[in-house]
Short mmCIF file of C-alpha atoms in Angstrom, two decimals:
data_model
loop_
_atom_site.label_atom_id
_atom_site.label_comp_id
_atom_site.label_asym_id
_atom_site.label_seq_id
_atom_site.Cartn_x
_atom_site.Cartn_y
_atom_site.Cartn_z
CA MET W 1 -145.37 6.70 -29.55
CA ALA W 2 -147.55 8.01 -26.74
CA THR W 3 -148.54 11.02 -28.84
CA GLY W 4 -149.41 8.84 -31.82
CA ARG W 5 -151.59 6.51 -29.73
CA GLY W 6 -153.36 9.48 -28.21
CA LEU W 7 -154.09 10.94 -31.67
CA ILE W 8 -155.47 7.63 -32.94
CA LEU W 9 -157.66 7.31 -29.86
CA GLN W 10 -158.97 10.87 -30.25
CA GLN W 11 -159.77 10.26 -33.94
CA HIS W 12 -161.61 7.08 -32.95
CA ILE W 13 -163.65 9.02 -30.37
CA ASP W 14 -164.53 11.75 -32.89
CA GLN W 15 -165.60 9.16 -35.46
CA GLN W 16 -167.85 7.39 -32.96
CA GLN W 17 -169.47 10.69 -32.01
CA ARG W 18 -170.06 11.63 -35.65
CA GLN W 19 -171.60 8.24 -36.38
CA SER W 20 -173.86 8.54 -33.33
CA ALA W 21 -175.00 11.99 -34.36
CA GLY W 22 -175.65 10.75 -37.91
CA GLN W 23 -177.80 7.94 -36.61
CA ILE W 24 -179.90 10.43 -34.66
CA LEU W 25 -180.47 12.67 -37.67
CA GLU W 26 -181.28 9.71 -39.91
CA SER W 27 -183.89 8.52 -37.42
CA VAL W 28 -185.73 11.85 -37.35
CA ALA W 29 -185.00 13.31 -40.82
CA PRO W 30 -187.10 12.45 -43.91
CA SER W 31 -185.93 9.79 -46.28
CA SER W 32 -184.84 10.46 -49.84
CA SER W 33 -188.15 9.25 -51.24
CA THR W 34 -190.00 11.61 -48.95
CA MET W 35 -187.85 14.49 -50.16
CA LYS W 36 -188.76 13.73 -53.74
CA TYR W 37 -192.40 13.57 -52.79
CA SER W 38 -192.13 16.93 -51.04
CA LYS W 39 -190.78 18.53 -54.20
CA ALA W 40 -193.69 17.21 -56.21
CA GLN W 41 -196.17 17.99 -53.46
CA PRO W 42 -195.44 21.47 -52.03
CA HIS W 43 -198.06 21.00 -49.30
CA THR W 44 -195.80 19.33 -46.68
CA SER W 45 -198.63 18.86 -44.26
CA GLN W 46 -199.68 15.79 -46.27
CA ASN W 47 -196.41 14.09 -45.32
CA PRO W 48 -196.80 13.10 -41.66
CA CYS W 49 -193.14 12.27 -41.20
CA LEU W 50 -191.90 15.60 -42.56
CA LYS W 51 -194.66 17.46 -40.74
CA LYS W 52 -193.55 15.92 -37.48
CA PHE W 53 -189.97 16.92 -38.21
CA GLN W 54 -190.84 20.53 -39.01
CA THR W 55 -193.26 21.05 -36.15
CA GLN W 56 -191.14 19.38 -33.48
CA LYS W 57 -190.06 22.34 -31.28
CA ALA W 58 -188.29 20.18 -28.74
CA PHE W 59 -185.65 19.02 -31.23
CA SER W 60 -182.35 20.18 -29.68
CA PRO W 61 -179.04 18.73 -28.63
CA LYS W 62 -180.33 18.43 -25.07
CA THR W 63 -183.46 16.48 -26.03
CA CYS W 64 -181.53 14.25 -28.37
CA GLY W 65 -179.02 13.67 -25.67
CA LYS W 66 -181.75 12.59 -23.29
CA LYS W 67 -183.26 10.21 -25.83
CA TYR W 68 -180.18 8.76 -27.46
CA GLY W 69 -177.38 9.65 -25.05
CA ARG W 70 -174.88 10.14 -27.88
CA LEU W 71 -174.79 13.80 -28.79
CA ASN W 72 -172.19 16.12 -27.27
CA THR W 73 -173.81 18.43 -24.72
CA GLY W 74 -170.81 20.68 -24.20
CA LYS W 75 -169.54 18.97 -21.00
CA HIS W 76 -166.37 17.61 -22.55
CA SER W 77 -164.73 16.18 -19.45
CA SER W 78 -167.74 14.15 -18.32
CA LYS W 79 -168.52 12.99 -21.86
CA LYS W 80 -165.01 11.77 -22.55
CA SER W 81 -164.75 10.08 -19.17
CA SER W 82 -168.06 8.29 -19.73
CA TYR W 83 -166.90 7.19 -23.18
CA ILE W 84 -163.62 5.85 -21.81
CA ASP W 85 -165.50 4.03 -19.09
CA SER W 86 -167.70 2.41 -21.71
CA LEU W 87 -164.73 0.92 -23.56
CA PRO W 88 -164.39 -2.84 -23.21
CA SER W 89 -161.75 -4.08 -20.80
CA GLU W 90 -159.90 -5.77 -23.65
CA ILE W 91 -159.31 -2.43 -25.41
CA LEU W 92 -158.21 -0.74 -22.19
CA LEU W 93 -155.79 -3.57 -21.44
CA LYS W 94 -154.41 -3.28 -24.97
CA ILE W 95 -153.83 0.45 -24.39
CA PHE W 96 -152.25 -0.26 -21.00
CA SER W 97 -149.86 -2.75 -22.60
CA TYR W 98 -148.06 0.14 -24.34
CA LEU W 99 -147.39 1.98 -21.06
CA ASP W 100 -144.15 1.88 -19.13
CA VAL W 101 -143.94 0.86 -15.49
CA ILE W 102 -144.30 4.33 -14.00
CA SER W 103 -147.26 5.22 -16.25
CA LEU W 104 -148.97 1.93 -15.47
CA ILE W 105 -148.65 2.56 -11.73
CA CYS W 106 -149.92 6.13 -12.08
CA ILE W 107 -152.93 5.22 -14.23
CA GLY W 108 -154.13 2.92 -11.47
CA SER W 109 -154.90 6.05 -9.42
CA VAL W 110 -157.48 7.39 -11.91
CA ASN W 111 -160.51 5.37 -10.78
CA ARG W 112 -161.47 1.98 -9.41
CA ASN W 113 -161.88 0.40 -12.83
CA PHE W 114 -158.40 1.47 -13.93
CA PHE W 115 -156.98 0.34 -10.60
CA GLN W 116 -158.35 -3.18 -11.08
CA LEU W 117 -157.26 -3.35 -14.72
CA SER W 118 -153.78 -2.02 -13.92
CA LYS W 119 -153.20 -5.10 -11.72
CA ASP W 120 -153.67 -7.49 -14.63
CA ASN W 121 -151.22 -10.37 -14.25
CA LEU W 122 -150.45 -10.62 -17.96
CA LEU W 123 -149.35 -6.98 -18.12
CA TRP W 124 -147.04 -7.30 -15.14
CA TYR W 125 -145.73 -10.70 -16.16
CA ARG W 126 -144.54 -9.15 -19.43
CA MET W 127 -143.05 -6.28 -17.45
CA TYR W 128 -141.27 -8.73 -15.19
CA CYS W 129 -139.86 -10.84 -18.02
CA SER W 130 -138.60 -7.78 -19.94
CA SER W 131 -137.17 -6.04 -16.86
CA VAL W 132 -133.51 -5.32 -16.33
CA PHE W 133 -133.11 -7.53 -13.27
CA VAL W 134 -134.35 -10.61 -15.18
CA LYS W 135 -132.13 -9.85 -18.18
CA ASN W 136 -129.11 -9.29 -15.97
CA SER W 137 -129.68 -12.59 -14.20
CA ARG W 138 -128.47 -14.43 -17.35
CA TRP W 139 -131.23 -16.99 -16.64
CA LYS W 140 -129.36 -18.93 -14.02
CA SER W 141 -130.89 -22.18 -12.80
CA ASN W 142 -132.35 -20.62 -9.68
CA MET W 143 -134.07 -17.90 -11.75
CA VAL W 144 -135.58 -20.51 -14.10
CA VAL W 145 -136.84 -22.52 -11.14
CA LEU W 146 -138.30 -19.40 -9.54
CA VAL W 147 -140.27 -18.36 -12.63
CA ALA W 148 -141.32 -21.93 -13.42
CA ASP W 149 -142.57 -22.43 -9.89
CA LYS W 150 -144.74 -19.35 -10.15
CA LEU W 151 -146.26 -20.59 -13.42
CA SER W 152 -146.55 -24.30 -12.71
CA THR W 153 -149.31 -24.38 -10.09
CA PHE W 154 -151.90 -22.24 -11.80
CA ASP W 155 -152.45 -20.62 -15.11
CA LEU W 156 -151.18 -17.06 -15.45
CA GLN W 157 -154.60 -15.44 -15.11
CA GLU W 158 -155.62 -17.76 -12.26
CA LYS W 159 -153.13 -16.09 -9.99
CA PRO W 160 -154.77 -13.55 -7.66
CA PRO W 161 -155.00 -10.07 -9.22
CA GLY W 162 -151.85 -8.10 -8.62
CA PHE W 163 -149.65 -11.15 -8.00
CA TRP W 164 -147.11 -10.29 -10.68
CA LYS W 165 -147.36 -6.59 -9.84
CA THR W 166 -146.36 -7.38 -6.26
CA THR W 167 -143.60 -9.66 -7.51
CA TYR W 168 -142.28 -6.94 -9.78
CA ILE W 169 -142.43 -4.22 -7.11
CA ASN W 170 -140.69 -6.44 -4.55
CA SER W 171 -137.93 -7.10 -7.06
CA ILE W 172 -137.61 -3.36 -7.69
CA LEU W 173 -137.36 -2.69 -3.95
CA GLY W 174 -134.67 -5.34 -3.65
CA ILE W 175 -132.71 -3.71 -6.46
CA ARG W 176 -133.16 -0.31 -4.82
CA LYS W 177 -131.81 -1.56 -1.51
CA ARG W 178 -128.72 -3.03 -3.19
CA ARG W 179 -128.26 0.11 -5.27
CA ILE W 180 -128.52 2.37 -2.21
CA ASN W 181 -125.90 0.25 -0.44
CA GLN W 182 -123.62 0.58 -3.46
CA ILE W 183 -124.10 4.34 -3.51
CA LEU W 184 -123.40 4.68 0.21
CA LYS W 185 -120.30 2.51 -0.11
CA SER W 186 -119.02 4.75 -2.91
CA ILE W 187 -118.89 7.76 -0.57
CA LYS W 188 -115.35 9.03 -0.13
CA TYR W 189 -114.74 10.27 3.39
CA ASN W 190 -112.22 12.85 4.49
CA MET W 191 -111.93 12.50 8.28
CA GLY W 192 -115.46 11.13 8.46
CA ILE W 193 -117.04 13.84 6.26
CA PRO W 194 -118.25 13.00 2.70
CA SER W 195 -116.07 14.69 0.09
CA ASN W 196 -118.00 13.66 -3.05
CA ILE W 197 -121.50 14.36 -1.78
CA GLU W 198 -122.54 16.33 -4.88
CA MET W 199 -121.91 13.28 -7.09
CA ILE W 200 -123.71 11.00 -4.64
CA VAL W 201 -126.77 13.26 -4.64
CA LYS W 202 -126.86 13.17 -8.44
CA MET W 203 -126.45 9.38 -8.59
CA SER W 204 -129.25 8.72 -6.11
CA GLY W 205 -131.65 11.33 -7.54
CA LEU W 206 -131.92 12.75 -4.03
CA ARG W 207 -133.97 15.89 -3.46
CA TRP W 208 -135.39 17.64 -0.43
CA ALA W 209 -138.87 18.92 0.37
CA ILE W 210 -140.76 20.66 3.14
CA THR W 211 -144.23 19.47 4.13
CA PHE W 212 -146.68 21.81 5.83
CA LYS W 213 -149.27 20.06 7.98
CA ASP W 214 -152.47 21.75 9.18
CA ALA W 215 -154.71 20.98 12.14
CA SER W 216 -157.04 18.76 10.07
CA GLY W 217 -154.16 16.54 8.92
CA GLY W 218 -153.87 17.94 5.40
CA GLU W 219 -150.38 18.21 3.93
CA ASN W 220 -148.80 20.53 1.37
CA VAL W 221 -145.48 19.37 -0.09
CA ILE W 222 -143.06 21.85 -1.70
CA GLU W 223 -139.81 20.68 -3.28
CA GLN W 224 -136.61 22.70 -3.11
CA VAL W 225 -135.70 24.90 -6.08
CA GLU W 226 -132.00 25.42 -5.35
CA THR W 227 -129.19 23.48 -3.69
CA LEU W 228 -125.86 25.13 -2.87
CA PHE W 229 -122.90 22.90 -1.91
CA THR W 230 -120.15 24.31 0.29
CA HIS W 231 -117.11 22.79 2.01
CA SER W 232 -118.99 21.02 4.81
CA SER W 233 -122.72 21.73 4.33
CA LEU W 234 -125.44 22.32 1.77
CA THR W 235 -127.95 25.17 1.68
CA LEU W 236 -131.49 24.52 0.43
CA SER W 237 -134.07 27.11 -0.58
CA TRP W 238 -137.78 26.87 -1.38
CA GLU W 239 -139.89 29.30 -3.40
CA SER W 240 -143.62 29.28 -4.14
CA LEU W 241 -146.48 31.52 -5.21
CA LEU W 242 -148.99 29.58 -3.11
CA TRP W 243 -147.56 29.29 0.38
CA PRO W 244 -149.95 27.94 3.01
CA SER W 245 -151.27 30.44 5.53
CA LEU W 246 -149.30 30.55 8.78
CA GLY W 247 -152.57 30.74 10.66
CA SER W 248 -153.62 27.27 9.47
CA VAL W 249 -150.40 25.21 9.58
CA THR W 250 -149.15 23.59 12.77
CA LYS W 251 -146.06 21.60 11.78
CA LEU W 252 -143.34 21.64 9.15
CA LYS W 253 -141.39 18.54 8.16
CA LEU W 254 -138.04 18.58 6.37
CA GLN W 255 -137.73 15.40 4.30
CA GLY W 256 -135.44 13.80 1.80
CA ILE W 257 -137.01 12.41 -1.38
CA ALA W 258 -135.44 9.56 -3.34
CA PRO W 259 -137.01 7.72 -6.32
CA VAL W 260 -138.02 4.11 -5.78
CA PHE W 261 -136.82 3.06 -9.24
CA LEU W 262 -133.03 3.14 -8.93
CA ASP W 263 -130.97 1.24 -11.45
CA ALA W 264 -127.41 1.61 -12.61
CA CYS W 265 -128.56 1.78 -16.23
CA VAL W 266 -131.42 4.21 -15.66
CA ILE W 267 -131.15 7.90 -14.78
CA PRO W 268 -133.32 8.66 -11.72
CA THR W 269 -136.49 10.49 -12.68
CA LYS W 270 -138.69 12.88 -10.71
CA SER W 271 -141.86 11.13 -11.86
CA GLY W 272 -143.05 7.87 -10.45
CA PRO W 273 -143.05 6.42 -6.93
CA GLN W 274 -140.90 8.23 -4.37
CA ARG W 275 -139.70 7.45 -0.88
CA PHE W 276 -139.80 10.15 1.81
CA SER W 277 -137.34 10.20 4.71
CA LEU W 278 -137.86 12.52 7.68
CA ILE W 279 -134.86 14.67 8.64
CA ALA W 280 -136.38 17.10 11.14
CA GLU W 281 -139.83 18.22 12.31
CA TYR W 282 -140.67 21.73 13.51
CA ASP W 283 -143.58 23.12 15.49
CA ILE W 284 -144.70 26.42 13.93
CA THR W 285 -147.97 26.96 15.77
CA ASP W 286 -146.34 29.89 17.61
CA LEU W 287 -143.83 31.15 15.09
CA LYS W 288 -144.02 34.71 16.40
CA SER W 289 -142.38 33.66 19.66
CA SER W 290 -139.42 32.03 17.87
CA LYS W 291 -136.05 33.71 17.53
CA ILE W 292 -135.77 36.46 14.90
CA ILE W 293 -132.27 36.19 13.56
CA GLY W 294 -132.45 39.05 11.06
CA TYR W 295 -134.70 41.46 9.21
CA ASP W 296 -134.82 44.12 6.51
CA HIS W 297 -137.45 46.60 5.31
CA HIS W 298 -139.82 43.87 4.08
CA ILE W 299 -139.35 40.65 6.07
CA ASN W 300 -138.47 39.15 9.42
CA VAL W 301 -136.33 35.99 9.38
CA HIS W 302 -137.24 33.40 12.04
CA HIS W 303 -134.75 30.73 13.07
CA LEU W 304 -135.96 27.24 14.07
CA HIS W 305 -133.49 24.68 15.37
CA PRO W 306 -131.95 22.82 13.66
CA GLY W 307 -130.87 24.98 10.72
CA LEU W 308 -134.22 26.26 9.36
CA LEU W 309 -134.99 29.84 8.30
CA ILE W 310 -138.50 31.10 7.54
CA GLY W 311 -138.85 34.55 6.01
CA VAL W 312 -142.16 36.24 6.91
CA TRP W 313 -143.57 39.39 5.33
CA LYS W 314 -143.94 42.22 7.83
CA LYS W 315 -147.08 43.54 6.18
CA ASP W 316 -149.41 40.51 6.21
CA TYR W 317 -147.42 37.94 8.21
CA GLU W 318 -147.27 35.35 5.44
CA ILE W 319 -144.36 33.21 4.24
CA ALA W 320 -141.91 34.82 1.83
CA PHE W 321 -139.25 32.07 1.59
CA VAL W 322 -137.83 29.06 3.43
CA MET W 323 -134.15 28.12 3.70
CA ALA W 324 -132.31 25.30 5.46
CA THR W 325 -128.66 24.45 6.03
CA LEU W 326 -127.63 20.80 6.55
CA HIS W 327 -124.21 19.53 7.61
CA TYR W 328 -122.71 16.80 5.43
CA HIS W 329 -122.18 14.45 8.36
CA GLN W 330 -124.79 11.62 8.15
CA ILE W 331 -127.08 13.72 5.93
CA LEU W 332 -127.20 11.07 3.18
CA GLU W 333 -128.32 8.35 5.59
CA LYS W 334 -130.94 10.67 7.11
CA SER W 335 -132.25 11.67 3.67
CA ILE W 336 -132.48 8.15 2.21
CA LEU W 337 -132.80 5.48 4.90
CA GLY W 338 -135.44 7.05 7.15
CA PHE W 339 -139.23 6.86 7.06
CA PRO W 340 -141.85 9.54 6.26
CA ASP W 341 -142.64 10.10 9.96
CA GLN W 342 -139.52 8.73 11.64
CA VAL W 343 -135.90 9.86 11.55
CA TYR W 344 -133.33 7.20 10.70
CA THR W 345 -131.79 5.74 13.86
CA PHE W 346 -128.02 5.30 13.74
CA PRO W 347 -126.26 2.48 15.59
CA PRO W 348 -125.08 3.58 19.03
CA HIS W 349 -121.49 4.73 19.38
CA THR W 350 -119.18 2.19 21.01
CA PRO W 351 -116.60 4.00 23.15
CA ILE W 352 -112.94 3.01 23.10
CA LEU W 353 -111.75 2.50 26.66
CA ASP W 354 -108.42 3.81 27.91
CA ASP W 355 -107.37 3.17 31.51
CA ILE W 356 -103.82 4.49 31.09
CA ASP W 357 -104.32 8.14 30.11
CA PRO W 358 -105.63 10.14 33.13
CA ASN W 359 -106.73 12.96 30.78
CA TYR W 360 -108.43 10.72 28.27
CA GLY W 361 -111.10 12.67 26.38
CA LEU W 362 -109.64 16.07 27.27
CA HIS W 363 -107.10 16.50 24.49
CA GLY W 364 -106.44 15.79 20.80
CA TYR W 365 -109.50 17.63 19.49
CA GLN W 366 -109.60 19.23 16.07
CA LEU W 367 -111.96 22.02 15.03
CA HIS W 368 -112.97 23.09 11.52
CA VAL W 369 -115.10 26.23 11.08
CA ASP W 370 -116.78 27.59 7.93
CA MET W 371 -118.66 30.89 7.78
CA HIS W 372 -120.58 31.54 4.57
CA ASN W 373 -123.94 32.50 3.06
CA GLY W 374 -124.20 29.59 0.62
CA LEU W 375 -122.82 31.64 -2.26
CA ARG W 376 -119.68 33.07 -0.71
CA THR W 377 -117.29 31.92 2.02
CA TYR W 378 -116.24 34.51 4.59
CA PHE W 379 -113.98 32.39 6.78
CA CYS W 380 -112.58 28.85 6.66
CA GLY W 381 -110.14 27.63 9.28
CA THR W 382 -108.88 24.48 10.99
CA PHE W 383 -107.50 24.36 14.54
CA ARG W 384 -105.63 21.29 15.77
CA ASN W 385 -104.47 19.87 19.10
CA LEU W 386 -107.14 21.57 21.18
CA PHE W 387 -107.26 20.51 24.81
CA CYS W 388 -108.91 21.32 28.11
CA LYS W 389 -107.42 21.12 31.59
CA LYS W 390 -109.47 19.56 34.34
CA ASP W 391 -109.53 22.91 36.12
CA TYR W 392 -111.36 24.45 33.12
CA ILE W 393 -114.29 22.02 33.36
CA ARG W 394 -117.05 24.22 34.74
CA LYS W 395 -120.84 24.15 34.74
CA GLY W 396 -120.89 20.92 32.74
CA PHE W 397 -118.70 22.08 29.83
CA LEU W 398 -115.13 21.56 28.62
CA ARG W 399 -113.52 24.76 27.38
CA LEU W 400 -111.40 24.56 24.20
CA THR W 401 -109.82 27.80 22.99
CA ALA W 402 -109.20 27.97 19.25
CA ILE W 403 -108.34 31.68 18.94
CA GLY W 404 -107.13 33.52 22.04
CA ILE W 405 -107.76 37.20 22.46
CA ASN W 406 -104.07 37.78 23.21
CA ASP W 407 -102.78 35.54 20.39
CA SER W 408 -102.73 38.11 17.59
CA MET W 409 -101.09 35.65 15.19
CA LYS W 410 -104.33 33.66 15.00
CA HIS W 411 -106.67 36.61 14.57
CA ALA W 412 -108.39 36.30 11.19
CA PRO W 413 -110.71 38.48 9.10
CA LEU W 414 -114.09 37.73 7.55
CA ILE W 415 -113.52 38.36 3.87
CA GLY W 416 -116.21 40.28 1.98
CA LYS W 417 -119.45 41.96 2.89
CA VAL W 418 -121.08 39.79 5.55
CA GLY W 419 -124.77 39.06 5.05
CA LEU W 420 -127.40 36.53 4.06
CA VAL W 421 -128.96 36.70 0.58
CA TRP W 422 -132.63 35.74 0.37
CA LYS W 423 -134.96 35.59 -2.61
CA ASN W 424 -138.29 34.31 -3.78
CA ILE W 425 -140.02 34.23 -7.15
CA THR W 426 -140.60 37.99 -7.29
CA PHE W 427 -138.25 39.67 -4.78
CA GLN W 428 -134.80 39.35 -3.28
CA GLY W 429 -133.04 40.98 -0.36
CA TYR W 430 -130.01 41.05 1.91
CA ILE W 431 -129.87 40.52 5.69
CA GLN W 432 -126.81 42.23 7.16
CA LYS W 433 -124.64 40.64 9.87
CA CYS W 434 -126.29 37.25 9.34
CA PHE W 435 -124.70 34.14 7.79
CA MET W 436 -124.31 30.36 8.08
CA MET W 437 -121.76 28.74 10.38
CA ASP W 438 -120.55 25.13 10.02
CA VAL W 439 -118.67 23.59 12.93
CA THR W 440 -117.02 20.16 12.78
CA VAL W 441 -115.22 18.79 15.85
CA PHE W 442 -113.07 15.65 15.60
CA ASP W 443 -111.75 13.53 18.46
CA GLU W 444 -108.18 12.33 18.74
CA THR W 445 -108.91 9.39 16.40
CA GLU W 446 -110.17 11.89 13.77
CA LYS W 447 -113.77 10.73 14.01
CA PRO W 448 -116.58 13.35 13.87
CA PHE W 449 -117.46 14.16 17.47
CA TRP W 450 -119.83 17.11 17.06
CA CYS W 451 -121.16 18.53 13.77
CA LEU W 452 -123.52 21.44 13.27
CA SER W 453 -124.67 23.82 10.59
CA SER W 454 -126.77 26.77 11.67
CA PRO W 455 -127.54 30.40 10.80
CA VAL W 456 -125.98 32.89 13.21
CA LYS W 457 -126.03 36.64 13.72
CA LEU W 458 -123.47 39.20 14.89
CA LEU W 459 -124.78 41.17 17.87
CA ALA W 460 -123.21 44.44 18.99
CA SER W 461 -121.49 44.01 22.34
CA LYS W 462 -123.15 45.78 25.27
CA SER W 463 -119.92 45.87 27.22
CA SER W 464 -118.08 49.20 27.39
CA GLU W 465 -114.71 47.42 27.52
CA THR W 466 -112.43 48.23 24.59
CA HIS W 467 -109.32 46.49 23.35
CA CYS W 468 -106.13 48.48 23.07
CA ASN W 469 -104.99 46.82 19.84
CA PHE W 470 -108.28 47.39 18.00
CA MET W 471 -110.15 50.54 17.18
CA GLY W 472 -113.70 49.64 16.33
CA GLN W 473 -116.98 48.27 17.58
CA THR W 474 -117.05 44.80 19.15
CA PHE W 475 -119.56 42.11 18.14
CA ASN W 476 -120.47 38.76 19.69
CA LEU W 477 -121.44 35.49 18.02
CA ASN W 478 -123.15 32.80 20.11
CA TYR W 479 -124.52 29.35 19.37
CA MET W 480 -125.73 26.67 21.79
CA ASP W 481 -127.42 23.27 21.69
CA GLN W 482 -127.49 20.14 23.86
CA GLU W 483 -124.01 19.01 22.85
CA GLY W 484 -122.05 22.24 23.15
CA LYS W 485 -121.60 25.95 22.66
CA VAL W 486 -119.64 28.20 20.33
CA LYS W 487 -118.68 31.73 21.33
CA ALA W 488 -116.76 34.21 19.21
CA GLU W 489 -115.78 37.84 19.55
CA LEU W 490 -115.25 40.04 16.50
CA VAL W 491 -114.11 43.61 15.98
CA TRP W 492 -115.13 45.89 13.13
CA MET W 493 -112.03 47.47 11.58
CA ASN W 494 -112.92 50.90 10.24
CA GLU W 495 -109.76 51.20 8.16
CA THR W 496 -110.22 47.99 6.16
CA GLU W 497 -114.02 47.80 6.61
CA GLU W 498 -114.07 44.16 7.66
CA TYR W 499 -114.68 42.02 10.74
CA TYR W 500 -111.78 40.39 12.60
CA ILE W 501 -112.17 37.29 14.77
CA ILE W 502 -110.17 37.98 17.93
CA ASN W 503 -111.60 35.27 20.17
CA LEU W 504 -113.09 31.85 19.39
CA VAL W 505 -113.93 29.42 22.18
CA LEU W 506 -115.59 26.00 21.97
CA TYR W 507 -117.53 24.45 24.86
CA LEU W 508 -118.24 20.71 24.84
CA SER W 509 -120.85 19.13 27.07
CA THR W 510 -119.37 16.82 29.71
CA GLU W 511 -122.36 14.53 29.22
CA LYS W 512 -121.43 14.15 25.54
CA VAL W 513 -117.75 13.61 26.39
CA ASN W 514 -118.49 11.00 29.05
CA SER W 515 -120.81 9.01 26.76
CA TRP W 516 -118.31 9.17 23.89
CA PHE W 517 -115.17 8.17 25.84
CA ALA W 518 -116.79 6.26 28.74
CA THR W 519 -115.30 8.71 31.25
CA ASN W 520 -116.68 10.42 34.33
CA TYR W 521 -115.83 14.12 34.25
#
């Protein structure tokens, strides 16, 4: 229908222009009687009207345009905009009445006139009465009283402009809040980690974007082009032909994007109003000083905590790609319930007190580790009943050993060629010895205690110590943040051409343990 209305409107515009041009020519051209006279009288100078027409050198589209203002001068955009602006408000409102909600909201951003007309109460009252939330209300008594109260005091058009638009939008926001709560309640948890997150993302229309902010306050938003779901995290990637210059941007924001119009009967759409929710903010004013986690012949890969990778061309120091890895734990709440410039604040954890167990908070831990590159999993393992003796609490950390160097039964290989695949619109590459690591630590009640997802790199060991049971080069893997550390030792097996994990140790911050269990270690 939109195409048909546009065609009718264009035909109407063309007809008006032709009629205007015809009026101009009729006003300056000779009449039919004059033409007959000119045939009988070949000396045209005796006809003053025709003589004026023939000798007028200034007759041109430009001069006619100045005099009559109706002839096309070749500036199509300005001419059409001026013609649309000259349409009566009644015709514009009639055209607006055929638009849907999203189109009506968007057209209000064209100019001031459209903005005022798009707030017409009659348009939005019809929208409100034909909306899903009014139809689903089955016209209960309270709904009838509500609508009647809004119409009883004043006439419909005597309401302030935008009254019914505000009423409609507030109703939509109320529906969205209830719908979001329904979606979050439908999450199926496996030991505190969402197990059906891919379905939840599809139901909510959730997407992710990065926003580059320059020194003047300007912002450039780029939405993700690919989402890869793994066992306990998702990997996002962004590609673009017009990346902002690293010399001009100062901050980068990772945000979740969810549509405002969420209804059980309507599939979420990318167009229309959207709600941004801040997940993390990064300072990239001095990106060169950040950690380089990997490189190849063309790019250097910079790592920014938490979980962000920025590929930079070696030649001109411009952005090649951006990747991010996000752990499933609380990612839906962070991506939907936050604000554009503020991360969603979770309720504080309430510790469960235990005055009987003298080693409360030191045992019963469970560790799950995933090592992957988004496309392929190299290692996936779960370690239960981890504990720490009080004597092993040193330098503010509890030490939990998952794989001991002397426990050969637990040594495990990394399956496949280890590396991180990167790509943009025109190129792709492979960063060796670099991958994503997901760590999930549960307490003795099987609640998530510490969750992380971060890119890591295997570094060749500088120690000359060799292990008798292994013939190959030794590599170290290290990760650290405010809540803990992860250290692993791997050996390259020349015979099978694969890495073997021979030591995996977890360090938990005593500050985190004391706040979680209300202890004093």
